[in-house]
Backbone as numpy.savetxt, mean C-alpha at the origin, in Angstrom:
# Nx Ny Nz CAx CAy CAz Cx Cy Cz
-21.66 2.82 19.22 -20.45 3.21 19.93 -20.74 3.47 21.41
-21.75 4.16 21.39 -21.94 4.52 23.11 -22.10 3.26 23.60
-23.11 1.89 23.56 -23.04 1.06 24.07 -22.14 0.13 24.37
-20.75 0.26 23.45 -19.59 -0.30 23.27 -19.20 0.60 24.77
-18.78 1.76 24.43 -18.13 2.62 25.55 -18.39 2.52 26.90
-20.35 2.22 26.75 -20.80 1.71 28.22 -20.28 0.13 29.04
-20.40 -0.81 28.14 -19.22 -2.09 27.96 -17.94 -2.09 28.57
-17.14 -1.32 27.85 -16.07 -1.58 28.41 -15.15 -0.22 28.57
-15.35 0.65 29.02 -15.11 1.95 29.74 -15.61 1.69 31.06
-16.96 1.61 31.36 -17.70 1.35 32.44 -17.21 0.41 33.34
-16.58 -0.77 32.64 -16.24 -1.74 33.61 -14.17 -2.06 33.09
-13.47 -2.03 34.78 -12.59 -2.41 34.33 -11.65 -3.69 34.23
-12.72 -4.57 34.83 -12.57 -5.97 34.82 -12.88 -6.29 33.67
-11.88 -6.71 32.59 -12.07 -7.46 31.39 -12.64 -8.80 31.71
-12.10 -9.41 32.70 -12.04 -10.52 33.12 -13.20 -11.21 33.41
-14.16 -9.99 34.31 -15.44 -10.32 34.67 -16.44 -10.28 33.88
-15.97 -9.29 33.06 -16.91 -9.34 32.04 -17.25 -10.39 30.97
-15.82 -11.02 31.10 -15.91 -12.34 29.79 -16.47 -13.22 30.12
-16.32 -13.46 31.63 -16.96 -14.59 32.03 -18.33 -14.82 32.30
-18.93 -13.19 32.64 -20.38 -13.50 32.44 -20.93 -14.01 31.23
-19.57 -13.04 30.12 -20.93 -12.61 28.50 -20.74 -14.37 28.30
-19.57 -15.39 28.53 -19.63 -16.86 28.11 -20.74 -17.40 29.35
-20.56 -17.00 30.45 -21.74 -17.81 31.24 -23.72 -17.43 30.52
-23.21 -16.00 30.49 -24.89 -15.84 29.85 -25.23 -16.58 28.06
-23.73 -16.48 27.59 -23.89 -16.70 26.07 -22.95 -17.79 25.79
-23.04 -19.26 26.44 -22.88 -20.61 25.98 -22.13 -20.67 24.68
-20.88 -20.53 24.58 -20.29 -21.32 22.68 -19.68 -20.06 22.11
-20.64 -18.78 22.87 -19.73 -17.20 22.27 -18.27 -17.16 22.44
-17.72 -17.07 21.00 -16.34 -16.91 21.14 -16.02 -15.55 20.72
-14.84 -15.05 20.78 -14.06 -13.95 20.49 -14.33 -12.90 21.60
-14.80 -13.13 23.26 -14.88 -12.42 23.51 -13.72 -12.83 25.14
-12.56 -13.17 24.79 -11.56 -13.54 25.95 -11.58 -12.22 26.68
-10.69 -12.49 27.68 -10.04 -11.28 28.17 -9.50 -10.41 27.98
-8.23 -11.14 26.88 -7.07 -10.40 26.14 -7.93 -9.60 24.82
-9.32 -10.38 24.39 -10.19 -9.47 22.98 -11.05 -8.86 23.17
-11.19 -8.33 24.52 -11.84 -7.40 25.30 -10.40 -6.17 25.29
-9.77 -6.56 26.30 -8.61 -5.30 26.08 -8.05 -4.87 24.68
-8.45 -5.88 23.81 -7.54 -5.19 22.28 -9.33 -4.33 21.89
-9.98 -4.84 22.18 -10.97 -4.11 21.85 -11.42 -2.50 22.03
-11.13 -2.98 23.29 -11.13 -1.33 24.23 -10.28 -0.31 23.79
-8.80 -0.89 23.57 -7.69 0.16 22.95 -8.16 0.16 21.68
-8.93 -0.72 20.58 -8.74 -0.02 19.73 -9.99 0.92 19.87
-11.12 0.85 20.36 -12.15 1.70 20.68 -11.48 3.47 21.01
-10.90 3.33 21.89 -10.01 4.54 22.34 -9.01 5.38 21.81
-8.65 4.40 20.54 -7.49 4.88 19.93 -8.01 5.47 18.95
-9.12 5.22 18.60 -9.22 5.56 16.95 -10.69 6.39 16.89
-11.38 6.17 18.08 -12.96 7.21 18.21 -12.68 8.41 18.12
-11.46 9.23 18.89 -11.62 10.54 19.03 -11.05 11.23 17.48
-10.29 9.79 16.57 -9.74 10.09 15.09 -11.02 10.49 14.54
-11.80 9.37 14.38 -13.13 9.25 13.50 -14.21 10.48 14.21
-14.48 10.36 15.30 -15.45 10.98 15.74 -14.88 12.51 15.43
-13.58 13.23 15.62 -13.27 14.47 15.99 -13.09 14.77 14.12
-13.66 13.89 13.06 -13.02 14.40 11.67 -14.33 15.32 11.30
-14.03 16.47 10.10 -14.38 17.79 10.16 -15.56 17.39 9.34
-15.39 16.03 8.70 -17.06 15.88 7.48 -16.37 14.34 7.04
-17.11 14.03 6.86 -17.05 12.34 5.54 -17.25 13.05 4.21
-16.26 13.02 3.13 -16.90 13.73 1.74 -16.06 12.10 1.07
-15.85 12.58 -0.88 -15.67 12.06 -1.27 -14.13 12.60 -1.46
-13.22 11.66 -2.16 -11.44 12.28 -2.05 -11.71 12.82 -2.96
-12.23 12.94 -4.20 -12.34 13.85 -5.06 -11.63 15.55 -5.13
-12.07 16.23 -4.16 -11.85 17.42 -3.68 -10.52 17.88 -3.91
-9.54 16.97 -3.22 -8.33 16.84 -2.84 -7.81 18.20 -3.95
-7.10 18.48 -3.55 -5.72 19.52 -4.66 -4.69 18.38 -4.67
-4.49 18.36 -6.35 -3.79 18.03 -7.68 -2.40 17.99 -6.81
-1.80 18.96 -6.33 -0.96 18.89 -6.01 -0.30 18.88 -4.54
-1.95 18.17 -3.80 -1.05 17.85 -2.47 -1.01 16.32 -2.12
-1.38 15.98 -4.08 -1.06 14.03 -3.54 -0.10 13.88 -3.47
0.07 12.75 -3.10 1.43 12.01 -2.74 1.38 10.91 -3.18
2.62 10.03 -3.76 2.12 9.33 -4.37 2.09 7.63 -3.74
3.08 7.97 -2.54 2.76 6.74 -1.64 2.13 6.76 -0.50
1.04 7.63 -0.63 -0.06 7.47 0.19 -1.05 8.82 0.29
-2.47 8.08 0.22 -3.03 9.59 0.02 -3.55 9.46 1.57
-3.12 8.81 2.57 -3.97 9.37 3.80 -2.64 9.48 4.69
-2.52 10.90 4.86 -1.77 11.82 5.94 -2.77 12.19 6.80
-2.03 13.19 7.91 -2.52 13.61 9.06 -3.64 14.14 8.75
-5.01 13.72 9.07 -5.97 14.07 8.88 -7.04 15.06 9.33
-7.74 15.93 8.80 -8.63 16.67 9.77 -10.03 16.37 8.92
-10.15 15.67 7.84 -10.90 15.07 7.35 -10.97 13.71 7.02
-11.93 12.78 7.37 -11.85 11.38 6.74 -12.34 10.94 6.35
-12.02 10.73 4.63 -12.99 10.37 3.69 -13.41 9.30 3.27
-14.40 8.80 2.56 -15.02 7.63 2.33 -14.22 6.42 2.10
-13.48 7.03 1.27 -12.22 5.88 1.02 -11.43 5.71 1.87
-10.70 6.65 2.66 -10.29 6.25 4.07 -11.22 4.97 4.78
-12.29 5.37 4.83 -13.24 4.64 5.66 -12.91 2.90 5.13
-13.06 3.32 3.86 -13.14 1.77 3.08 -12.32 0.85 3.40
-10.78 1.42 3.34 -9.54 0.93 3.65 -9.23 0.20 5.29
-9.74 1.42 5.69 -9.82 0.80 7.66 -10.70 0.24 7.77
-12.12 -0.41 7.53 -13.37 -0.97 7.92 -12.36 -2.79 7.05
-11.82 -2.55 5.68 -11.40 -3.89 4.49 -10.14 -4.40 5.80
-9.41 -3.84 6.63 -8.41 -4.26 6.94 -8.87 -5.25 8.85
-8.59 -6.11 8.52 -8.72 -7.00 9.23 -8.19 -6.75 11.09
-9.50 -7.03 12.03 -9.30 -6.48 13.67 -7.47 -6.98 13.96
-6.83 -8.42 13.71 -5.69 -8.79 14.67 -4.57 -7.62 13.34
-5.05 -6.81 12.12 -3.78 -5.79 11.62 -4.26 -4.79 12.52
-5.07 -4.35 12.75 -5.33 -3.40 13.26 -4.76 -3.06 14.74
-4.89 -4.40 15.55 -3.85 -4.41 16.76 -2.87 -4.60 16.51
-2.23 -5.07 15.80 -0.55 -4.91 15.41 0.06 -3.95 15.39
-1.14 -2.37 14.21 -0.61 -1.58 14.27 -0.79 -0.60 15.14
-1.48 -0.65 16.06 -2.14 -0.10 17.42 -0.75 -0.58 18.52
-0.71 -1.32 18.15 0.24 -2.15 19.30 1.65 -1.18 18.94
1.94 -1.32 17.59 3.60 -1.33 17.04 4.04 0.39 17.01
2.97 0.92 16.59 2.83 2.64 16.11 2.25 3.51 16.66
2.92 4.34 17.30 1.60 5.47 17.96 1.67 6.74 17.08
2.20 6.93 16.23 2.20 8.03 15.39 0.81 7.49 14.40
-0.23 8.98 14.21 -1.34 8.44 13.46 -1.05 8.35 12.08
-0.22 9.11 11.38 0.34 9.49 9.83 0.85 8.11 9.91
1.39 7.59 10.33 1.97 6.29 9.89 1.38 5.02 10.39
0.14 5.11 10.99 -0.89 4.28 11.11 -1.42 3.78 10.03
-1.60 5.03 9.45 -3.02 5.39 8.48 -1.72 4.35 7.69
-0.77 4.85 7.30 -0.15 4.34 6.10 0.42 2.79 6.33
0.48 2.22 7.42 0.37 0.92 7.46 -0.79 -0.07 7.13
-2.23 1.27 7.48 -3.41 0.49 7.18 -3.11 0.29 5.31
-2.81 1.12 4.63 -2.50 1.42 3.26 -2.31 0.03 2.69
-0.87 -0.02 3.67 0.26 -0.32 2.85 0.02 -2.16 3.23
-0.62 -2.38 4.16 -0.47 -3.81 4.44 -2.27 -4.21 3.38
-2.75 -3.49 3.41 -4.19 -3.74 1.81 -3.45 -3.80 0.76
-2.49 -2.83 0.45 -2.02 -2.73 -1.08 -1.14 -4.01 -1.56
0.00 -4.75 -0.61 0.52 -5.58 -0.56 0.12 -6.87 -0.13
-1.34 -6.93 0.93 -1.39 -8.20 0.96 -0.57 -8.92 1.82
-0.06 -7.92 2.72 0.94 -8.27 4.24 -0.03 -9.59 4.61
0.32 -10.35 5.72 -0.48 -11.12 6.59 0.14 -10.51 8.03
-0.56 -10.57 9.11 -0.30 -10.21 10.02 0.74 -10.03 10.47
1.93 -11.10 10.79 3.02 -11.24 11.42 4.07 -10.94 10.71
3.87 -10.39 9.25 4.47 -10.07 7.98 4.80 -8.19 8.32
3.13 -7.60 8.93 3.10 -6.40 9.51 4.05 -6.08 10.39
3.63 -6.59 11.02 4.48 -6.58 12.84 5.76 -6.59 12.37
6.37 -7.51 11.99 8.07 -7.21 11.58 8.27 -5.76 10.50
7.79 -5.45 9.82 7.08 -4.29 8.85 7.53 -2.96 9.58
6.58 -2.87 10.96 6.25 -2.03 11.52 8.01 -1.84 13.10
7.85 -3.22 12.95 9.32 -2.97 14.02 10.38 -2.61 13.28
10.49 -2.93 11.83 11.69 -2.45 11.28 11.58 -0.63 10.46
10.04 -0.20 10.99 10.03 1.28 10.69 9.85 1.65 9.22
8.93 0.29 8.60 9.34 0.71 6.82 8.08 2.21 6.58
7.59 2.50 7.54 6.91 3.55 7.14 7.81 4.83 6.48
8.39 4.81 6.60 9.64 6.08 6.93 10.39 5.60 5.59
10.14 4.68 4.99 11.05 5.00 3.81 10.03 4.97 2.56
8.49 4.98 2.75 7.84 5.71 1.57 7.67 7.09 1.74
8.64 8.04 1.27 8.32 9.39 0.84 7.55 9.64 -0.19
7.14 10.93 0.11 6.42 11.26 -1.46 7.80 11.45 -2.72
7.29 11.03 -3.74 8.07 10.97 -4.82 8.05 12.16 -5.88
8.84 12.16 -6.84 8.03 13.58 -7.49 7.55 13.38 -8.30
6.36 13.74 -8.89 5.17 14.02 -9.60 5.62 15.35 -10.48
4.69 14.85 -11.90 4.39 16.03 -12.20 2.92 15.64 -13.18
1.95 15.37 -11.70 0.61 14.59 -12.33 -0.08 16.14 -12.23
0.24 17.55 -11.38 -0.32 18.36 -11.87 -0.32 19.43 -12.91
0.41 18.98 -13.86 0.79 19.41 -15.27 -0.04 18.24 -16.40
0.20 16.76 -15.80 -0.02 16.17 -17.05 -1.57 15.63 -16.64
-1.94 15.92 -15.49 -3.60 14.86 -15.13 -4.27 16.37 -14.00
-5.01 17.19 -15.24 -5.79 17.99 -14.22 -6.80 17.43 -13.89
-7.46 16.81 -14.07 -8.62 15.94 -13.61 -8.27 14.98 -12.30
-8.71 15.62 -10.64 -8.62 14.81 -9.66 -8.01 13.49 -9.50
-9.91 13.16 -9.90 -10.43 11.98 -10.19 -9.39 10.63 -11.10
-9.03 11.17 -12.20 -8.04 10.74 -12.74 -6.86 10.48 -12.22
-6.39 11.48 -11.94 -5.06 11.14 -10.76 -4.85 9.92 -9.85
-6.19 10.28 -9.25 -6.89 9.09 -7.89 -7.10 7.99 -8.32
-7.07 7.59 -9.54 -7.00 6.69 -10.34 -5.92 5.54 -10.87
-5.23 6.66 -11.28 -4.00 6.51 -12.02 -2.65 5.65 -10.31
-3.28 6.67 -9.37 -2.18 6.13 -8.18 -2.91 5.00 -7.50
-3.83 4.50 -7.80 -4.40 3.35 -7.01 -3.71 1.96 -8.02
-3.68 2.27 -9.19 -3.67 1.43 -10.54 -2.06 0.53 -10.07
-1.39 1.45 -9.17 -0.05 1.06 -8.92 0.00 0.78 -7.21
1.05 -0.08 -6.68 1.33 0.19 -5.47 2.63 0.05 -4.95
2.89 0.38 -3.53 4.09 0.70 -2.93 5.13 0.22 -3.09
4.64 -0.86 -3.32 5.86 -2.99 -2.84 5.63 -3.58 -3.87
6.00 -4.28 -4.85 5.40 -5.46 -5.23 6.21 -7.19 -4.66
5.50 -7.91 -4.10 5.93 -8.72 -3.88 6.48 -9.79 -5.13
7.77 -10.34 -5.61 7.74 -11.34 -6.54 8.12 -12.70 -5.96
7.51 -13.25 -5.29 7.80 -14.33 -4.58 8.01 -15.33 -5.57
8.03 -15.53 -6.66 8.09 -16.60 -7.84 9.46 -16.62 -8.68
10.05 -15.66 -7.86 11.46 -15.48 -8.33 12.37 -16.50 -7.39
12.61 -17.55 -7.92 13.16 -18.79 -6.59 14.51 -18.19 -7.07
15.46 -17.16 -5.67 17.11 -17.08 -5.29 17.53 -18.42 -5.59
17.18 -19.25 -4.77 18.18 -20.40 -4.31 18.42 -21.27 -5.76
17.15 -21.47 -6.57 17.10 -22.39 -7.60 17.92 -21.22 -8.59
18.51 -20.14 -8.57 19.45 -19.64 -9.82 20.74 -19.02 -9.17
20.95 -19.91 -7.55 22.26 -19.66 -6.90 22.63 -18.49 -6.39
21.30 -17.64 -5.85 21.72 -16.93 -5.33 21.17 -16.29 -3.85
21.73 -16.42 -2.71 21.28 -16.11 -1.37 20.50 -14.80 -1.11
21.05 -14.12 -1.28 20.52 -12.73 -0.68 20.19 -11.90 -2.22
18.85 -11.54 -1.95 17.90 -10.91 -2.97 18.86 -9.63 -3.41
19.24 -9.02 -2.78 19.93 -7.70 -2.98 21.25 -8.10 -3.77
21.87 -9.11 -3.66 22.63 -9.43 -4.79 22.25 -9.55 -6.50
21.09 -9.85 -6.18 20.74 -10.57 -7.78 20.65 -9.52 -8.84
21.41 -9.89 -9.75 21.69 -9.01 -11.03 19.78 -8.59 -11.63
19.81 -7.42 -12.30 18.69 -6.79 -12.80 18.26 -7.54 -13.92
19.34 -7.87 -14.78 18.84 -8.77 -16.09 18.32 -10.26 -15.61
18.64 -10.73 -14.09 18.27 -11.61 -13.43 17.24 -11.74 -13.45
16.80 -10.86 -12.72 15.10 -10.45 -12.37 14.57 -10.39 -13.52
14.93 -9.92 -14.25 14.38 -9.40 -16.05 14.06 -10.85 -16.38
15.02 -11.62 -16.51 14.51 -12.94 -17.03 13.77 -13.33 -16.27
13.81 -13.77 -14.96 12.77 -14.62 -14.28 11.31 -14.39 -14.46
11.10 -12.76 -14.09 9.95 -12.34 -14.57 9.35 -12.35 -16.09
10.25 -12.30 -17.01 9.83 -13.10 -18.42 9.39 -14.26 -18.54
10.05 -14.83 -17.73 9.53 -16.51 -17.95 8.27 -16.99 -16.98
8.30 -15.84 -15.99 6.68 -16.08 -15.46 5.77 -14.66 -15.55
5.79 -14.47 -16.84 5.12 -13.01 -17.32 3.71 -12.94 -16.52
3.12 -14.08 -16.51 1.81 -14.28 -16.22 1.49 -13.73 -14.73
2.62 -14.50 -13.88 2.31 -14.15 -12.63 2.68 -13.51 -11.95
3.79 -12.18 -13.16 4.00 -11.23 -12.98 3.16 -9.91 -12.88
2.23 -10.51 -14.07 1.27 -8.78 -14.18 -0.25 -9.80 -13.13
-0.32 -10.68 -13.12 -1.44 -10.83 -12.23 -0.80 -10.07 -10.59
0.75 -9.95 -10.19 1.32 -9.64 -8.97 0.95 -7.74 -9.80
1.70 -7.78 -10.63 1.50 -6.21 -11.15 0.53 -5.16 -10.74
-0.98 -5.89 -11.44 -2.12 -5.95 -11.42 -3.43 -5.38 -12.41
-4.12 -5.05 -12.18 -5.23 -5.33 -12.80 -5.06 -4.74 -14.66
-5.56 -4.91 -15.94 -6.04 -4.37 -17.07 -4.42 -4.10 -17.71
-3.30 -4.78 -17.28 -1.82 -4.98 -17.84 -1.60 -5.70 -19.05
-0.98 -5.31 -19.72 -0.39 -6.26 -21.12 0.64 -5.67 -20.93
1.22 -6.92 -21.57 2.64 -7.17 -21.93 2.84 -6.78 -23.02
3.79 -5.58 -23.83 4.28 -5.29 -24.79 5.43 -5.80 -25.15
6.56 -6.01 -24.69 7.62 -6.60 -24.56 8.80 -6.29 -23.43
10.04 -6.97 -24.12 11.35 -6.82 -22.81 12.63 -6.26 -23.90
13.01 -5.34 -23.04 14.09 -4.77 -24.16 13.63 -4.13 -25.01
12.63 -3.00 -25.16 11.79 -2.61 -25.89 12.73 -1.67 -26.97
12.99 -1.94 -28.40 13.69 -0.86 -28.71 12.79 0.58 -28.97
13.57 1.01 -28.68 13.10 2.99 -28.94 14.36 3.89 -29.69
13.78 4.56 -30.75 14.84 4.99 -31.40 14.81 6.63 -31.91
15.43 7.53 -30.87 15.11 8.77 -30.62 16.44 9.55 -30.37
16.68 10.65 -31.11 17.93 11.96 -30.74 19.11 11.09 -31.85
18.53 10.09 -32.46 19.74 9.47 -33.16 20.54 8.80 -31.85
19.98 8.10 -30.76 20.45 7.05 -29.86 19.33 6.29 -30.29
19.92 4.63 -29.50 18.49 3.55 -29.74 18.63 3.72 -27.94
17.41 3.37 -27.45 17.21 2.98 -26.01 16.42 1.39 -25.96
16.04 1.13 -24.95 16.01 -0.09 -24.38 15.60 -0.68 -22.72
14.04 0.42 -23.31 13.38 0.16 -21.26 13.51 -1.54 -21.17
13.56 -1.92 -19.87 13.48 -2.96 -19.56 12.16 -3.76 -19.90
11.25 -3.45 -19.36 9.52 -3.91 -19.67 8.48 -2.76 -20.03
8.07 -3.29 -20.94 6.59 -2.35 -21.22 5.68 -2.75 -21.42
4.80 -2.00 -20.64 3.16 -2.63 -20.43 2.43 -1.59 -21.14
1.26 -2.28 -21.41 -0.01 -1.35 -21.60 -1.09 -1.24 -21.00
-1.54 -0.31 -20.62 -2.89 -0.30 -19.68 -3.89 -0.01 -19.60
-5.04 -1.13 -20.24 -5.75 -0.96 -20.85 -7.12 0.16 -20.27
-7.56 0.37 -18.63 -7.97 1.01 -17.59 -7.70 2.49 -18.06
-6.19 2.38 -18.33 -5.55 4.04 -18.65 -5.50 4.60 -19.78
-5.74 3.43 -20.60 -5.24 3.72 -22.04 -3.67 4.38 -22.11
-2.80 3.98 -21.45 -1.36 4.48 -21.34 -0.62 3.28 -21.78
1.14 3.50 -21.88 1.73 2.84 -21.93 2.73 2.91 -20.44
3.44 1.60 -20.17 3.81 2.07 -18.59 5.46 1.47 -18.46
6.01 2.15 -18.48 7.57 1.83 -18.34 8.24 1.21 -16.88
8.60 -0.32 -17.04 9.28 -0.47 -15.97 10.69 -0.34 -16.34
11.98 -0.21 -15.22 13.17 0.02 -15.35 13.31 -0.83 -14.01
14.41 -1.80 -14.35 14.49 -2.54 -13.04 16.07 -2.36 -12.31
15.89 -2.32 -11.59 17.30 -1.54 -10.68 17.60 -2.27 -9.16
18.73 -2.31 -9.02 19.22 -2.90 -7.51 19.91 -1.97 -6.81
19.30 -1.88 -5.32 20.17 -0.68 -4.58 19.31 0.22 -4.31
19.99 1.10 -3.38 19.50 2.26 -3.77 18.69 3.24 -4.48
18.00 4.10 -4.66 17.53 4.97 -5.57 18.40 6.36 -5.81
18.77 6.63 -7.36 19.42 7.30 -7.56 18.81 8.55 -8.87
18.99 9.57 -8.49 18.43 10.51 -9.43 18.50 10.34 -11.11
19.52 9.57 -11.42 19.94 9.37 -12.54 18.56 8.39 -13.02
17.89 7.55 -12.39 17.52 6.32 -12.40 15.59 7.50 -13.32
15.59 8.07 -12.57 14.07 8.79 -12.82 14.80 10.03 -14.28
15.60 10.20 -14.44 15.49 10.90 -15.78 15.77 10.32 -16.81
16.23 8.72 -16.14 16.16 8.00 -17.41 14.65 7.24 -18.15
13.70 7.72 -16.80 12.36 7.12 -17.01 11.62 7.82 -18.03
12.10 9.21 -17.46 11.64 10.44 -18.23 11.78 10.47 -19.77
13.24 10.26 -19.42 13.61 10.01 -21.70 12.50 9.08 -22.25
12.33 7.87 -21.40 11.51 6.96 -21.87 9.97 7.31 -22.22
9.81 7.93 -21.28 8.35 8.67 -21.56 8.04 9.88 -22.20
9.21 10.90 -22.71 9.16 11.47 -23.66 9.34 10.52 -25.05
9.47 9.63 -25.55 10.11 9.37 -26.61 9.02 8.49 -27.09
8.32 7.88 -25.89 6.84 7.27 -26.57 5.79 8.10 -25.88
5.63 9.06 -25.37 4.71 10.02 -25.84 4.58 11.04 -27.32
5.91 10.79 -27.52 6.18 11.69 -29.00 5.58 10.36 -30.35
């Protein structure tokens, strides 16, 4: 780092500098003008994060109940290994995107997250980040510190899932319909039946398919989650409910029935 800092702190001609390091170093690429200045900002932006954090430990530590479940890296005064992992895996031109797009660090961190978990590509970010989707993952409610006292487990259990899932294999146009937000739920239900496969490979990892329309027959009602998986990682069973719109309170106590009724 210091020799970086001596580089290009020291000198404020990007310009001059590129042209020596290609005159002394023949064929060296990546070192323009313009990848000198993204360099420098990100040098500046993010040293006094890393350098000023209180220890490197493991997330382990964490309290049960100050995860969150769409994102475990908030405002930081510690940055942990897995932090580390996430920002070192995420690629220099996301990293100027989100340097470029965000100056808030809480929602840095969670773009670094959120564009690993999904599999953004760059210019996928950038629109991402201009339309502010940071701001609509809140924490959700939990009650993983009643049912998962074990950290570790927890940390587990919320990686196993993520924010977005992309279903790009759902072709609108080929079942007549324009705009995604129109399309009926039993819509989606089928499409994703008929490409189960490249549903739980999008899902992800140690998933089975139990079925669609699952009957459940409890309180003397029958119910009828939409999809159920099993997971083999968790040894759980995992209830999807598929919904258009909005999110509505009604929508999570109906998850709840579901998961009382096959936990019983």
């Amino acid at each position: 780092m210091g020799l970086f800092r001596s580089l290009l702190v020291g000198y404020k001609n990007h310009k001059t500098i590129s042209e020596r390091l290609r005159k002394e170093l023949p064929g060296l690429k990546g070192f323009s003008e313009s990848s000198l200045k993204n360099m420098r900002m990100f040098y500046e932006e993010w040293s006094p994060v890393l350098e000023s954090s209180d220890t490197i430990s493991s997330i382990s530590p964490i309290m049960i109940g100050e995860i969150e479940t769409t994102s475990l890296l908030s405002a930081k005064s510690t940055i942990t290994i897995d932090d580390l992992e996430l920002f070192c895996n995420l690629s220099f031109t996301h990293h100027i995107r989100i340097l470029n797009g965000e100056k808030d660090i809480v929602k840095r961190w969670k773009y670094i997250k959120l564009s690993l978990d999904n599999k953004w590509d760059s210019r996928y970010l950038q629109q991402q980040i201009k339309d502010n989707v940071a701001d609509k993952y809140g924490a959700m409610p939990s009650n993983f510190s009643v049912t998962i006292r074990d950290s570790r487990d927890a940390i587990k259990t919320l990686n196993m899932f993520k924010d977005e899932y992309i279903l790009d294999f759902i072709n609108t146009e080929e079942i007549g319909i324009r705009d995604m937000a129109d399309i009926d739920e039993r819509v989606v239900e089928k499409e994703i039946i008929h490409n189960i496969k490249k549903f739980i490979m999008t899902f992800g990892r140690d998933f089975a398919f139990v079925g669609n329309q699952y009957h459940l027959e409890a309180y003397s009602e029958d119910f009828f989650p939409d999809l159920l998986f099993f997971n083999r990682e968790l040894n759980c069973l995992v209830v999807v409910e598929l919904k258009t719109g909005n999110f509505k309170p009604g929508y999570l106590a109906q998850l709840m029935t579901y998961l009382r009724i096959l936990d019983d």
